[in-house]
XYZ file of C-alpha atoms in Angstrom:
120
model
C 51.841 35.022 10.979
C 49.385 32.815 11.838
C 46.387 31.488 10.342
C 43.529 29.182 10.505
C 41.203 28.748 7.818
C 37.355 27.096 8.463
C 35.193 25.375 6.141
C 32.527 22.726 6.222
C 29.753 25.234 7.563
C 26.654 25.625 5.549
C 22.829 24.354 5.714
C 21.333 21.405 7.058
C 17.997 20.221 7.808
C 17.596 18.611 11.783
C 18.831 15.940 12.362
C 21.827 16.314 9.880
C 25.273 16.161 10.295
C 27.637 18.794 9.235
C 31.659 18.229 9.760
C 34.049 21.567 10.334
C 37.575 21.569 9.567
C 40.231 24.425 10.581
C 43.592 24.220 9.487
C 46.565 26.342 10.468
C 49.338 27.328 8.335
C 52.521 29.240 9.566
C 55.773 29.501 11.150
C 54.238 27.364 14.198
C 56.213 25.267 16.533
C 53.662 23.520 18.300
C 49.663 23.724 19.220
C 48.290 22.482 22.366
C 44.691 23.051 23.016
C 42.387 23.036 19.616
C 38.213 23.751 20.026
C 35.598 25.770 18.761
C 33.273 28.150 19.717
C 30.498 29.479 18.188
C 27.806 32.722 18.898
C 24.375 33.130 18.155
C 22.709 36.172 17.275
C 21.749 37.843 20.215
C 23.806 35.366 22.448
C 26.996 35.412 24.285
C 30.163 33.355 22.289
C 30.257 29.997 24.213
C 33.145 27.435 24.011
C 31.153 24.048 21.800
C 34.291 21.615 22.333
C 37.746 21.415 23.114
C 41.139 18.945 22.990
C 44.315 19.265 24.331
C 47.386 17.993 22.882
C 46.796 14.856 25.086
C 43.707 14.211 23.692
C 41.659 15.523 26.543
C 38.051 16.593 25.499
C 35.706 18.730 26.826
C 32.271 19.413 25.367
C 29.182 21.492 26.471
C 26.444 20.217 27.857
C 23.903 20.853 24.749
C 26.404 19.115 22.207
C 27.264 16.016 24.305
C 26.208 13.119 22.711
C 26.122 14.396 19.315
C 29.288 16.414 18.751
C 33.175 14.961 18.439
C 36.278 17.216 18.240
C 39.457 15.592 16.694
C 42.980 16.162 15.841
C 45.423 15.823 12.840
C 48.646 17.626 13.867
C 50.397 16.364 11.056
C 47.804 18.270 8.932
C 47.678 20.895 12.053
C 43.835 20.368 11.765
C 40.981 20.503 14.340
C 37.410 18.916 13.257
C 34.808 19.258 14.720
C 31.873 16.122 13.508
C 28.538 17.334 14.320
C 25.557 14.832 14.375
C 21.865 15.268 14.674
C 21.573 18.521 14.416
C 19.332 20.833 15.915
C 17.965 24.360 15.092
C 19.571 25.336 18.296
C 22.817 24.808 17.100
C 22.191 27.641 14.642
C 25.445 29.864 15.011
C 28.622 31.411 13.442
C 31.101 28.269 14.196
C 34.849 30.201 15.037
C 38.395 27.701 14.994
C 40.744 28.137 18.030
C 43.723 27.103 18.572
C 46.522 28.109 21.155
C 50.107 27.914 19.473
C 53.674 29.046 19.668
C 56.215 29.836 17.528
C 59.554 29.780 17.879
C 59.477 33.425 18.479
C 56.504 33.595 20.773
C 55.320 31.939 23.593
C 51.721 30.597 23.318
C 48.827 32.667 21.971
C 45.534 32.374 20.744
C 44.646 32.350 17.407
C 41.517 32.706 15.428
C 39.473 31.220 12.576
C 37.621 33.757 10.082
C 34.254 32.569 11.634
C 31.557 29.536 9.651
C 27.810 29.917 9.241
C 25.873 26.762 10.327
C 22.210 26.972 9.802
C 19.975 24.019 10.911
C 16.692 24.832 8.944
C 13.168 23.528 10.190
């Protein structure tokens, strides 16, 4: 089994900073791509950031600027920094990360899910 475990999430006033972490434990033989997603109430679950094993980021348009996703594979980690934050960016936070085992070809896993509130 796989699993990836979130923390970091809690309250912040705007323009905070908050910093996620999501660390996998497991019988896992590699990871590639690492991001995180996150939903808002009432909103559609939208992809925040992502990096590839080569270090290849991607980041949406309303976190640019502010937001950095990062690696540790020898901790098998994904963080995601988050800088002046805004009331906007008020969602459940959720870790992905697509492994393999030596069993399995590559699959998605999933973090439990991390409140972030940005208060006003």
């Amino acid at each position: 089994q796989v699993q990836l475990v979130e923390s970091g999430g809690g309250l912040v006033q705007p323009g905070g900073s908050l910093r996620l972490s999501c660390a996998a434990s497991g019988r896992i033989f590699s990871i590639n791509a690492m991001g995180w997603y996150r939903q808002a109430p009432g909103k559609e679950r939208e992809l925040v950031a992502r990096i590839t094993s080569g270090g290849s980021t991607y980041y949406a348009d309303s976190v640019k600027g502010r937001f950095t996703i990062s690696r540790d594979n020898a901790r098998k980690t994904v963080v995601l920094q988050m800088n002046i934050l805004k009331p906007e960016d008020t969602a459940v936070y959720y870790c992905n990360m697509d492994v393999s085992t030596l069993y399995s070809s590559a699959f998605d896993a999933w973090g439990q899910g991390t409140q972030v509130t940005v208060s006003s």
